[in-house]
Coordinates of C-alpha atoms in Angstrom, one line a residue:
M1 CA 69.3 99.9 74.3
S2 CA 70.9 98.6 71.2
R3 CA 67.5 97.9 69.5
A4 CA 64.0 98.6 70.8
T5 CA 61.1 96.6 69.6
G6 CA 57.6 98.1 69.1
S7 CA 54.3 96.6 70.2
R8 CA 52.2 98.2 67.5
P9 CA 52.0 98.0 63.7
S10 CA 54.2 100.1 61.6
E11 CA 53.1 103.6 60.6
L12 CA 54.8 103.4 57.2
P13 CA 52.4 102.8 54.3
M14 CA 52.6 99.5 52.4
R15 CA 54.2 99.8 48.9
V16 CA 52.5 96.7 47.5
Q17 CA 48.9 95.5 48.2
D18 CA 48.7 92.4 50.4
T19 CA 47.3 90.1 47.7
N20 CA 49.2 87.1 48.8
R21 CA 48.2 87.4 52.5
M22 CA 51.8 88.0 53.5
S23 CA 52.2 88.8 57.2
M24 CA 53.9 92.0 58.5
V25 CA 56.1 89.8 60.6
Y26 CA 58.8 90.1 57.9
T27 CA 59.3 93.8 58.5
T28 CA 61.8 95.3 60.8
P29 CA 60.3 96.2 64.2
Q30 CA 59.9 100.0 64.4
S31 CA 60.7 102.1 67.4
K32 CA 58.6 105.0 68.6
Q33 CA 58.6 107.8 66.0
P34 CA 59.4 111.3 67.1
S35 CA 56.5 113.8 66.9
F36 CA 58.2 116.1 64.5
G37 CA 59.1 113.7 61.7
K38 CA 60.2 110.3 60.5
L39 CA 63.6 109.0 59.7
S40 CA 64.0 108.7 55.9
I41 CA 66.0 105.6 55.1
P42 CA 67.1 105.0 51.5
K43 CA 66.0 101.7 50.0
P44 CA 69.1 99.4 49.8
Q45 CA 70.1 97.5 46.7
S46 CA 68.9 93.9 46.5
Q47 CA 71.6 91.4 47.4
T48 CA 71.9 87.7 47.8
S49 CA 73.5 87.8 51.3
E50 CA 71.7 86.3 54.2
R51 CA 69.2 88.6 56.1
R52 CA 69.4 89.3 59.8
T53 CA 66.5 87.3 61.2
S54 CA 66.8 87.5 65.0
F55 CA 67.5 90.4 67.2
F56 CA 69.4 88.3 69.8
G57 CA 70.6 85.1 68.0
G58 CA 74.0 84.6 66.5
R59 CA 74.8 86.0 63.0
T60 CA 76.4 83.6 60.5
S61 CA 77.5 86.2 57.9
G62 CA 80.9 87.9 58.2
A63 CA 81.4 90.7 60.6
S64 CA 82.6 93.1 57.9
M65 CA 79.9 92.3 55.3
P66 CA 77.1 94.9 55.3
R67 CA 73.6 93.5 55.8
N68 CA 70.4 94.1 53.9
S69 CA 67.6 96.1 55.5
T70 CA 64.5 94.1 55.9
M71 CA 62.5 97.4 55.2
S72 CA 62.6 96.5 51.5
G73 CA 60.3 93.5 52.2
F74 CA 57.1 95.5 52.8
G75 CA 54.4 93.3 51.3
G76 CA 56.9 91.2 49.4
T77 CA 56.8 87.4 49.1
E78 CA 60.4 86.8 50.2
K79 CA 60.6 84.4 53.2
I80 CA 63.2 85.2 55.9
K81 CA 65.5 82.4 56.8
D82 CA 65.9 81.7 60.5
A83 CA 69.7 81.9 61.2
R84 CA 69.4 80.4 64.7
P85 CA 70.7 76.7 64.9
L86 CA 67.3 75.4 66.3
H87 CA 68.1 71.9 65.1
D88 CA 71.4 71.9 67.0
K89 CA 70.9 69.8 70.2
S90 CA 73.5 71.9 72.2
Y91 CA 71.8 75.1 71.2
V92 CA 68.3 73.7 72.1
Q93 CA 69.6 72.6 75.5
Q94 CA 71.0 76.0 76.1
C95 CA 67.7 77.6 75.3
I96 CA 65.9 75.2 77.6
R97 CA 68.2 76.1 80.5
Q98 CA 67.6 79.8 79.8
L99 CA 63.9 79.2 79.7
H100 CA 64.0 77.3 83.0
E101 CA 66.0 80.0 84.7
F102 CA 63.7 82.7 83.5
L103 CA 60.5 80.9 84.6
T104 CA 62.0 80.0 88.0
E105 CA 63.2 83.5 88.7
Q106 CA 59.9 85.0 87.8
G107 CA 57.9 82.6 90.0
Y108 CA 56.2 80.4 87.4
P109 CA 53.2 78.7 89.2
G110 CA 53.3 75.4 87.4
T111 CA 55.7 72.5 87.8
L112 CA 59.1 72.7 86.1
S113 CA 61.5 70.0 85.3
A114 CA 64.1 69.2 82.6
K115 CA 62.1 66.3 81.4
T116 CA 58.9 68.5 81.0
L117 CA 60.8 71.1 79.0
Q118 CA 62.3 68.5 76.6
S119 CA 58.9 67.7 75.1
P120 CA 56.1 69.7 76.7
S121 CA 52.4 69.3 75.8
T122 CA 50.4 71.9 74.1
K123 CA 48.7 72.8 77.4
E124 CA 52.0 73.3 79.2
F125 CA 53.3 75.4 76.2
V126 CA 50.3 77.6 76.3
K127 CA 50.7 78.1 80.1
M128 CA 54.3 79.1 79.7
F129 CA 53.5 81.4 76.8
E130 CA 50.7 83.1 78.8
F131 CA 53.0 83.5 81.8
I132 CA 55.8 85.2 79.7
Y133 CA 53.3 87.4 77.8
R134 CA 51.8 88.6 81.1
Q135 CA 55.3 90.2 81.9
L136 CA 54.5 92.5 79.0
D137 CA 50.7 92.8 79.6
P138 CA 49.6 92.0 83.1
T139 CA 45.9 92.1 82.1
F140 CA 46.3 89.4 79.5
E141 CA 44.0 86.4 79.8
M142 CA 44.4 83.4 77.4
P143 CA 41.0 82.4 75.9
N144 CA 39.8 78.8 76.7
S145 CA 39.0 78.0 73.0
K146 CA 41.1 78.2 69.8
V147 CA 44.5 78.7 71.6
E148 CA 46.1 77.2 68.5
E149 CA 45.1 80.2 66.6
E150 CA 45.5 82.8 69.4
V151 CA 49.3 82.1 70.0
P152 CA 50.4 82.6 66.3
A153 CA 48.2 85.7 66.1
I154 CA 49.8 87.2 69.2
L155 CA 53.3 86.5 67.8
K156 CA 52.3 88.1 64.6
S157 CA 51.1 91.2 66.3
L158 CA 54.4 91.4 68.2
R159 CA 56.3 91.4 64.9
Y160 CA 57.8 87.9 65.3
P161 CA 59.9 87.7 62.2
F162 CA 59.2 84.0 61.5
V163 CA 56.1 81.9 61.0
L164 CA 54.7 79.6 63.7
S165 CA 52.0 77.6 62.0
K166 CA 48.7 76.5 63.6
C167 CA 49.4 72.9 62.8
S168 CA 52.5 72.9 64.9
M169 CA 50.4 74.0 67.9
Y170 CA 48.6 70.7 68.0
S171 CA 51.9 68.8 68.6
V172 CA 54.2 71.2 70.2
G173 CA 56.3 68.5 71.9
A174 CA 57.2 66.7 68.7
P175 CA 60.9 66.7 67.8
H176 CA 60.3 68.6 64.5
T177 CA 58.1 71.4 66.0
W178 CA 59.4 72.0 69.5
P179 CA 62.6 73.8 68.4
Q180 CA 60.5 76.4 66.5
A181 CA 58.2 76.9 69.4
L182 CA 61.1 77.1 71.8
G183 CA 62.7 79.8 69.5
A184 CA 59.4 81.8 69.7
L185 CA 59.5 81.6 73.5
M186 CA 63.1 82.8 73.7
W187 CA 62.3 85.7 71.3
L188 CA 59.4 86.6 73.6
I189 CA 61.7 86.5 76.7
D190 CA 64.1 88.8 74.9
N191 CA 61.3 91.3 74.3
V192 CA 60.4 91.1 78.0
K193 CA 63.9 91.9 79.0
I194 CA 64.1 94.8 76.6
N195 CA 60.8 96.1 78.0
W196 CA 62.3 95.8 81.6
N197 CA 65.4 97.8 80.5
L198 CA 63.3 100.6 79.0
S199 CA 61.2 100.7 82.2
K200 CA 64.3 100.9 84.3
Q201 CA 65.6 103.8 82.2
E202 CA 62.3 105.6 82.6
L203 CA 62.5 105.1 86.4
L204 CA 66.2 106.3 86.3
F205 CA 65.4 109.6 84.7
S206 CA 61.9 110.2 86.2
D207 CA 63.2 112.2 89.2
F208 CA 65.3 114.5 87.1
C209 CA 62.6 116.0 84.8
E210 CA 62.0 119.7 85.4
D211 CA 58.4 119.5 84.3
S212 CA 55.7 116.9 84.9
D213 CA 55.7 115.9 81.2
N214 CA 57.0 112.6 79.9
I215 CA 60.8 112.4 79.6
E216 CA 60.6 111.5 75.9
E217 CA 58.7 114.7 75.1
G218 CA 60.7 117.8 73.9
A219 CA 62.8 118.8 71.0
E220 CA 66.1 118.2 72.8
Y221 CA 65.3 114.6 73.6
N222 CA 63.9 113.9 70.1
K223 CA 67.1 115.3 68.6
L224 CA 69.3 113.1 70.8
F225 CA 67.3 110.0 70.2
L226 CA 67.2 110.7 66.4
D227 CA 71.0 111.1 66.3
Y228 CA 71.5 107.9 68.4
T229 CA 69.1 105.9 66.2
A230 CA 70.8 107.1 63.0
E231 CA 74.3 106.2 64.3
T232 CA 73.3 102.7 65.6
Y233 CA 71.3 101.9 62.5
S234 CA 74.2 102.9 60.3
K235 CA 76.5 100.6 62.2
F236 CA 73.8 97.9 62.2
M237 CA 73.7 98.0 58.4
Q238 CA 77.5 97.7 58.4
G239 CA 77.3 94.4 60.3
D240 CA 77.7 95.4 64.0
D241 CA 75.6 93.7 66.6
T242 CA 76.6 95.7 69.7
F243 CA 76.7 99.5 70.1
E244 CA 78.4 99.9 73.5
D245 CA 80.1 103.2 72.6
E246 CA 76.9 104.7 71.2
D247 CA 74.9 103.6 74.3
E248 CA 77.5 105.1 76.6
S249 CA 77.5 108.4 74.7
F250 CA 73.7 108.5 74.6
L251 CA 73.4 107.9 78.3
T252 CA 76.0 110.6 79.0
K253 CA 74.1 113.1 76.9
L254 CA 70.8 112.2 78.6
K255 CA 72.4 112.5 82.1
K256 CA 73.7 115.9 81.1
L257 CA 70.3 117.0 79.6
Y258 CA 68.3 116.0 82.7
N259 CA 71.0 116.9 85.3
V260 CA 71.4 113.4 86.8
D261 CA 72.9 113.5 90.3
E262 CA 75.8 110.9 90.1
A263 CA 76.6 111.4 93.8
L264 CA 73.0 110.5 94.7
L265 CA 73.1 107.4 92.5
A266 CA 76.4 106.4 94.0
S267 CA 75.1 106.9 97.6
M268 CA 72.0 104.9 96.7
E269 CA 74.2 102.1 95.3
E270 CA 76.3 102.2 98.5
K271 CA 73.2 101.9 100.7
H272 CA 71.9 99.1 98.5
K273 CA 75.2 97.3 98.9
I274 CA 75.2 97.8 102.7
L275 CA 71.6 96.5 103.0
S276 CA 72.4 93.5 100.8
E277 CA 75.4 92.6 102.9
E278 CA 73.3 93.0 106.0
V279 CA 70.6 90.7 104.6
E280 CA 73.2 88.1 103.5
R281 CA 74.7 88.2 107.0
L282 CA 71.3 87.8 108.7
E283 CA 70.5 84.9 106.3
K284 CA 73.8 83.2 107.2
E285 CA 73.2 83.7 110.9
S286 CA 69.7 82.2 110.6
Q287 CA 71.3 79.1 109.0
T288 CA 73.9 78.6 111.7
D289 CA 73.6 77.9 115.4
R290 CA 72.7 81.3 116.7
L291 CA 73.0 80.3 120.3
M292 CA 76.6 79.2 119.9
T293 CA 77.3 82.4 117.8
K294 CA 75.9 84.6 120.5
R295 CA 77.9 82.8 123.2
M296 CA 81.1 83.3 121.2
E297 CA 80.2 87.0 120.7
K298 CA 79.5 87.3 124.4
V299 CA 82.9 85.9 125.2
K300 CA 84.6 88.2 122.7
L301 CA 82.7 91.2 124.1
Q302 CA 83.6 90.3 127.7
T303 CA 87.3 90.1 126.7
D304 CA 87.1 93.4 124.9
L305 CA 85.4 94.9 128.0
K306 CA 88.2 93.7 130.2
K307 CA 90.8 95.1 127.8
I308 CA 89.1 98.5 127.7
Q309 CA 88.8 98.6 131.5
S310 CA 92.5 97.8 131.9
Y311 CA 93.4 100.4 129.3
R312 CA 91.2 103.0 131.0
S313 CA 92.8 102.3 134.4
S314 CA 96.3 102.5 132.9
L315 CA 95.3 105.7 131.1
E316 CA 93.9 107.2 134.4
S317 CA 97.2 106.3 136.3
F318 CA 99.2 107.8 133.4
R319 CA 97.2 111.0 133.6
V320 CA 97.6 111.2 137.4
N321 CA 101.4 110.7 137.0
Q322 CA 101.6 113.4 134.4
E323 CA 99.6 115.8 136.6
N324 CA 102.0 115.1 139.6
K325 CA 105.0 115.7 137.3
A326 CA 103.5 118.9 136.1
S327 CA 102.8 120.2 139.7
E328 CA 106.4 119.3 140.7
L329 CA 107.7 121.1 137.7
N330 CA 105.6 124.2 138.5
V331 CA 106.9 124.2 142.1
E332 CA 110.5 123.9 140.9
L333 CA 109.9 126.6 138.4
E334 CA 108.5 129.0 141.1
N335 CA 111.5 128.3 143.3
T336 CA 113.9 128.9 140.4
V337 CA 112.1 132.2 139.6
S338 CA 112.2 133.4 143.3
H339 CA 115.9 132.5 143.5
L340 CA 116.5 134.4 140.3
E341 CA 114.7 137.5 141.7
S342 CA 116.8 137.3 144.9
L343 CA 120.0 137.1 142.8
K344 CA 118.9 140.1 140.7
H345 CA 118.1 142.1 143.9
E346 CA 121.5 141.2 145.4
R347 CA 123.2 142.2 142.1
D348 CA 121.4 145.6 142.2
E349 CA 122.6 146.2 145.8
L350 CA 126.2 145.3 145.0
Q351 CA 126.0 147.6 142.0
V352 CA 124.8 150.5 144.2
L353 CA 127.5 149.7 146.7
Q354 CA 130.1 149.7 144.0
E355 CA 129.0 153.1 142.7
N356 CA 129.1 154.7 146.3
Q357 CA 132.4 153.3 147.5
K358 CA 136.0 153.4 146.3
F359 CA 137.7 150.1 145.6
T360 CA 141.3 149.1 145.2
P361 CA 142.4 147.1 142.1
A362 CA 142.4 143.9 144.2
D363 CA 138.8 144.6 145.2
V364 CA 137.8 145.3 141.6
E365 CA 139.4 142.1 140.4
R366 CA 137.7 140.1 143.2
I367 CA 134.3 141.8 142.4
N368 CA 134.8 141.0 138.7
R369 CA 135.5 137.4 139.5
E370 CA 132.4 137.1 141.7
K371 CA 130.5 138.8 138.9
R372 CA 131.6 136.2 136.4
E373 CA 130.7 133.4 138.8
L374 CA 127.3 135.0 139.4
Q375 CA 126.8 135.3 135.6
Q376 CA 127.6 131.6 135.1
T377 CA 125.2 130.7 137.9
I378 CA 122.5 132.9 136.3
S379 CA 123.1 131.3 132.9
S380 CA 122.9 127.8 134.3
L381 CA 119.7 128.6 136.2
S382 CA 118.2 130.2 133.1
K383 CA 119.1 127.1 131.1
S384 CA 117.5 124.9 133.7
L385 CA 114.4 127.2 133.7
E386 CA 114.1 126.8 129.9
D387 CA 114.5 123.0 130.2
A388 CA 111.8 122.9 132.9
E389 CA 109.4 125.1 130.7
Q390 CA 110.1 122.9 127.7
H391 CA 109.4 119.7 129.7
K392 CA 106.2 121.3 131.0
W393 CA 105.2 122.2 127.4
N394 CA 105.9 118.6 126.2
E395 CA 103.8 117.1 129.1
E396 CA 100.9 119.5 128.3
I397 CA 101.0 118.5 124.6
A398 CA 101.0 114.8 125.5
L399 CA 98.0 115.4 127.8
A400 CA 96.2 117.4 125.1
K401 CA 96.7 114.5 122.6
V402 CA 95.3 112.0 125.1
K403 CA 92.3 114.2 125.7
E404 CA 91.9 114.6 121.9
K405 CA 91.9 110.8 121.4
A406 CA 89.3 110.4 124.1
E407 CA 87.1 113.2 122.6
L408 CA 87.5 111.5 119.1
K409 CA 86.3 108.2 120.5
L410 CA 83.4 110.0 122.3
T411 CA 82.5 111.8 119.0
E412 CA 82.4 108.4 117.2
Y413 CA 80.2 107.0 119.9
H414 CA 77.8 110.0 119.7
K415 CA 77.7 109.8 115.9
L416 CA 76.8 106.1 116.0
A417 CA 74.2 106.7 118.7
R418 CA 72.6 109.4 116.6
K419 CA 72.6 107.1 113.6
L420 CA 70.8 104.5 115.7
K421 CA 68.4 107.2 116.9
L422 CA 69.5 106.9 120.6
I423 CA 70.5 110.6 121.0
P424 CA 68.9 113.0 122.1
L425 CA 66.7 112.0 125.0
S426 CA 63.6 112.4 122.8
A427 CA 64.9 110.1 120.0
E428 CA 62.9 107.2 118.6
N429 CA 65.0 104.4 120.2
A430 CA 66.0 106.3 123.3
C431 CA 62.9 105.1 125.3
G432 CA 63.4 108.0 127.8
H433 CA 67.1 107.1 128.6
D434 CA 70.0 109.5 128.3
F435 CA 72.7 107.8 126.1
E436 CA 74.9 110.9 125.8
I437 CA 78.3 110.8 127.6
R438 CA 79.6 114.1 129.1
P439 CA 83.2 113.3 130.2
F440 CA 84.2 116.7 131.7
E441 CA 81.0 117.5 133.7
C442 CA 81.5 114.8 136.4
G443 CA 84.2 112.8 138.1
P444 CA 85.6 109.4 137.2
S445 CA 83.3 107.5 139.6
S446 CA 80.1 109.0 138.2
M447 CA 81.5 108.5 134.7
I448 CA 81.9 104.7 135.3
Q449 CA 78.4 104.6 136.9
H450 CA 76.9 106.4 133.9
K451 CA 78.7 104.1 131.5
T452 CA 77.4 101.0 133.3
Q453 CA 73.8 102.3 133.1
I454 CA 74.2 103.0 129.3
Q455 CA 75.6 99.5 128.8
M456 CA 72.7 97.9 130.6
V457 CA 70.2 99.8 128.6
L458 CA 72.0 99.0 125.3
R459 CA 72.1 95.3 126.1
K460 CA 68.3 95.4 126.8
L461 CA 67.8 97.1 123.4
I462 CA 69.9 94.6 121.6
S463 CA 68.0 91.7 123.1
D464 CA 64.7 93.3 122.1
V465 CA 65.9 93.8 118.6
E466 CA 67.1 90.2 118.4
E467 CA 63.7 88.9 119.7
E468 CA 61.9 91.0 117.1
N469 CA 64.2 89.7 114.4
S470 CA 63.7 86.1 115.4
R471 CA 59.9 86.6 115.5
L472 CA 59.9 88.1 112.0
A473 CA 62.2 85.3 110.7
N474 CA 59.8 82.7 112.2
M475 CA 56.8 84.5 110.6
N476 CA 58.7 84.6 107.3
L477 CA 59.4 80.9 107.5
S478 CA 55.8 80.1 108.3
L479 CA 54.6 82.2 105.4
E480 CA 57.1 80.5 103.0
E481 CA 56.0 77.1 104.2
S482 CA 52.3 78.0 103.7
C483 CA 53.2 79.4 100.3
E484 CA 55.1 76.2 99.3
Q485 CA 52.2 74.1 100.6
L486 CA 49.7 76.1 98.5
N487 CA 51.9 75.8 95.4
S488 CA 52.3 72.0 95.9
N489 CA 48.5 71.7 96.2
I490 CA 47.9 73.4 92.8
L491 CA 48.9 70.6 90.5
D492 CA 47.4 69.5 87.2
K493 CA 45.7 66.2 86.8
S494 CA 47.8 63.4 85.4
N495 CA 46.8 61.8 82.2
D496 CA 48.1 58.3 83.1
L497 CA 46.6 56.9 86.3
K498 CA 48.7 53.7 86.1
Q499 CA 51.9 55.7 86.1
L500 CA 50.8 57.7 89.1
R501 CA 50.1 54.5 91.1
E502 CA 53.5 53.2 90.2
Q503 CA 55.2 56.5 91.3
I504 CA 53.2 56.3 94.6
R505 CA 54.4 52.7 95.2
K506 CA 58.0 53.7 94.5
L507 CA 57.7 56.7 96.8
D508 CA 56.3 54.5 99.6
E509 CA 59.3 52.2 99.3
R510 CA 61.7 55.1 99.3
L511 CA 59.9 56.6 102.3
D512 CA 60.3 53.4 104.3
S513 CA 64.0 53.2 103.4
D514 CA 64.5 56.9 104.2
M515 CA 62.7 56.5 107.6
Q516 CA 65.0 53.6 108.4
D517 CA 68.1 55.7 107.4
L518 CA 66.8 58.6 109.5
A519 CA 66.3 56.4 112.6
R520 CA 69.8 55.1 112.1
E521 CA 71.3 58.6 111.6
E522 CA 69.5 59.8 114.7
Q523 CA 71.1 57.1 116.8
E524 CA 74.5 58.1 115.4
W525 CA 73.9 61.8 116.0
A526 CA 73.0 61.1 119.7
A527 CA 76.2 59.1 120.2
E528 CA 78.2 61.8 118.5
M529 CA 76.6 64.6 120.6
E530 CA 77.5 62.7 123.8
S531 CA 81.1 62.4 122.7
V532 CA 81.2 66.0 121.6
E533 CA 79.9 67.1 125.1
N534 CA 82.6 65.1 126.9
H535 CA 85.2 66.5 124.6
R536 CA 83.9 70.1 125.3
K537 CA 84.2 69.6 129.1
L538 CA 87.7 68.3 128.7
L539 CA 88.6 71.3 126.5
E540 CA 87.2 73.7 129.1
K541 CA 89.4 72.3 131.8
K542 CA 92.5 72.5 129.6
V543 CA 91.6 76.1 128.5
N544 CA 91.2 77.3 132.1
Y545 CA 94.6 75.7 133.1
G546 CA 96.3 77.2 130.0
Y547 CA 94.8 80.6 130.7
D548 CA 96.4 80.7 134.2
E549 CA 99.8 79.7 132.7
A550 CA 99.4 82.3 129.9
V551 CA 98.8 85.1 132.5
Q552 CA 102.0 84.2 134.3
Q553 CA 103.9 84.0 131.1
L554 CA 102.5 87.4 130.0
K555 CA 103.8 89.0 133.2
A556 CA 107.2 87.5 132.7
A557 CA 107.2 88.5 129.0
Q558 CA 106.3 92.1 129.9
Q559 CA 109.3 92.3 132.2
Q560 CA 111.6 90.9 129.5
Y561 CA 110.1 93.2 126.9
H562 CA 111.5 96.3 128.4
L563 CA 115.0 94.8 128.5
V564 CA 114.8 93.5 124.9
L565 CA 113.5 96.9 123.8
Q566 CA 116.6 98.7 124.9
E567 CA 118.8 96.1 123.2
T568 CA 116.7 96.3 120.1
N569 CA 117.2 100.1 119.8
E570 CA 121.0 99.6 120.0
E571 CA 120.9 96.8 117.4
R572 CA 118.6 98.9 115.2
R573 CA 121.2 101.7 115.0
T574 CA 123.9 99.2 114.2
V575 CA 121.8 97.5 111.5
T576 CA 120.9 100.9 110.0
N577 CA 124.6 101.7 109.5
N578 CA 125.3 98.3 108.1
L579 CA 122.4 98.5 105.7
A580 CA 123.6 101.9 104.4
S581 CA 127.0 100.4 103.5
V582 CA 125.3 97.3 102.0
F583 CA 123.0 99.5 99.8
T584 CA 126.0 101.5 98.6
T585 CA 127.9 98.3 97.6
A586 CA 124.7 96.9 95.9
T587 CA 124.2 100.1 93.9
N588 CA 127.8 99.9 92.6
H589 CA 127.4 96.2 91.8
L590 CA 124.1 96.9 89.9
S591 CA 125.7 99.6 87.8
I592 CA 128.6 97.3 86.9
T593 CA 126.2 94.4 86.2
E594 CA 124.1 96.7 84.0
K595 CA 127.1 97.6 81.9
C596 CA 128.1 93.9 81.5
L597 CA 124.5 93.1 80.4
E598 CA 124.5 95.9 77.8
D599 CA 127.7 94.5 76.3
L600 CA 126.4 91.0 76.3
H601 CA 123.2 92.2 74.7
S602 CA 125.1 93.9 71.9
R603 CA 127.2 90.7 71.3
V604 CA 124.1 88.5 71.3
Q605 CA 122.4 90.9 68.8
R606 CA 125.4 90.7 66.4
V607 CA 125.4 86.9 66.7
C608 CA 121.6 86.7 66.0
S609 CA 121.9 89.0 63.0
K610 CA 124.7 86.9 61.6
A611 CA 122.7 83.6 62.2
V612 CA 119.7 85.2 60.4
E613 CA 121.8 86.1 57.4
E614 CA 123.3 82.5 57.3
D615 CA 119.8 81.0 57.5
A616 CA 118.6 83.3 54.7
A617 CA 121.5 82.2 52.5
A618 CA 120.8 78.5 53.3
I619 CA 117.1 79.0 52.5
Q620 CA 118.0 80.6 49.2
K621 CA 120.3 77.8 48.4
M622 CA 117.5 75.2 49.2
R623 CA 115.1 77.1 47.0
E624 CA 117.6 77.0 44.1
T625 CA 118.1 73.3 44.7
L626 CA 114.3 72.8 44.7
K627 CA 113.9 74.7 41.4
S628 CA 116.6 72.5 39.8
F629 CA 115.0 69.4 41.1
K630 CA 111.6 70.5 39.7
S631 CA 113.1 71.2 36.3
K632 CA 114.8 67.8 36.3
A633 CA 111.5 66.1 37.3
N634 CA 109.6 68.0 34.6
S635 CA 112.2 67.0 32.0
L636 CA 111.9 63.3 33.0

């Protein structure tokens, strides 16, 4: 957005009559004028500094030197100097690479090679020019006659700031004319890229317009665009080539004006990134051995399935144990409560008996002693009751956490199934099958059966999707092969028949040598495949034997793990206490070291200042010696 180029003649009047047939290519390209007025630009003073000649080439003048406006050259006879180093071989090679990349990316139908682009013929240059210009105007057709006059005329209408003569079109590939023609093509490619950027901006803001009018209509947009143009042109006249800050500010104001949804753009970018990664993954899979990949995935999935089943069985046994413990605690709690009620009842009877009878001091002392014993018994029973209730509460919390984790995994499964359109029963990819899992509506056996059914249907869906993907990939490959075959058949006739025959002879010899190499390589590949197959069988035997040993070692390791865990806990407490003492010692040591370093820094600083003063005195002495030596030399 730093500088837009127009595709129509300037609306400003000419100040001098075109008596010398000067072209308008020496004027600055004008952007679209607002409907309410034109930007009044003062005429700059004439200077001898070099003009800016290319919108995209390097600038040879200083960065701080203000540049002259080419608007002062309306109708004048001053010739603009091309500042691009077109006669520099490295610059020309760089332009050729950029041209080759652009034509390749846009699907140029002709043949492209580095040798062709070093010195192309006039016919090839016209084809490249026509292909690039069609990126601006898809309806353009190059006339069959007088193409040497048509190309300079088109460049002139596009405001190309330099002259491409008709004579140079007759020998485009000559060393003295090809750099100028290449520079014209690079200028045209730059215009195409600017046009694409402007089109992307229109597409970016097209969904945020409140009315159906064009986004560039309206007083607010015209004011923003006018301010942006004034700021960038002012910096352009000061010598700047890039306007990143102004571009960012202008985009921010436009987004604020048209209420651009940043969240929507971010989500679209995230979707594009995900789709690109998926396409890249599918391309990589198509390049590798898919059968081997699927076998490895099958082995991994089977291993994961076994792990999940073992985890599920252990979880089920843990749940049963917890339920048994909870039932035992409930029974114990009920017994404790009934015992407490009987003790309370007995206490009430004894209290009534005490009130109705007369006791001796010995009886009172005995009764008090029994009362204290009963109170201690009641307090111990109350404490055991509280402990039982607390244990029950902890077990219920643990059970609730396990259920919560199971529900969370089930929620993730349902979310993924809805995203894949497998839920509900009437979804697009459900095919009449119920993929929803209801864990608390049926028992464990029916749950396992339902899970098995869902896995079978899912495997069938995956196989169908993979078959469809492989079919589309094969169709794509066949289409690409047919397209390449058609492109190879559309070739221009060669001008030198003798050179063609020589190439055919060389190709026949190379083909014979390649066929022999291929036959030899096929024999080597067959022998290598046989050795690899034998090696695979040997590895399978070793892996099966190693697997049995690993299972036995795993059981032994699990038994040893529980013993080591207890020892580790004890050692951890010991290490924690040791680390606390070590950290305290290290902190004290660091503070002492810091003080020593501060003292050392101050001493070094004093020594350095003293050395600097001594060096200054020595330099002053040397200067005085030099002056005396110069005076003696002059006197001699």
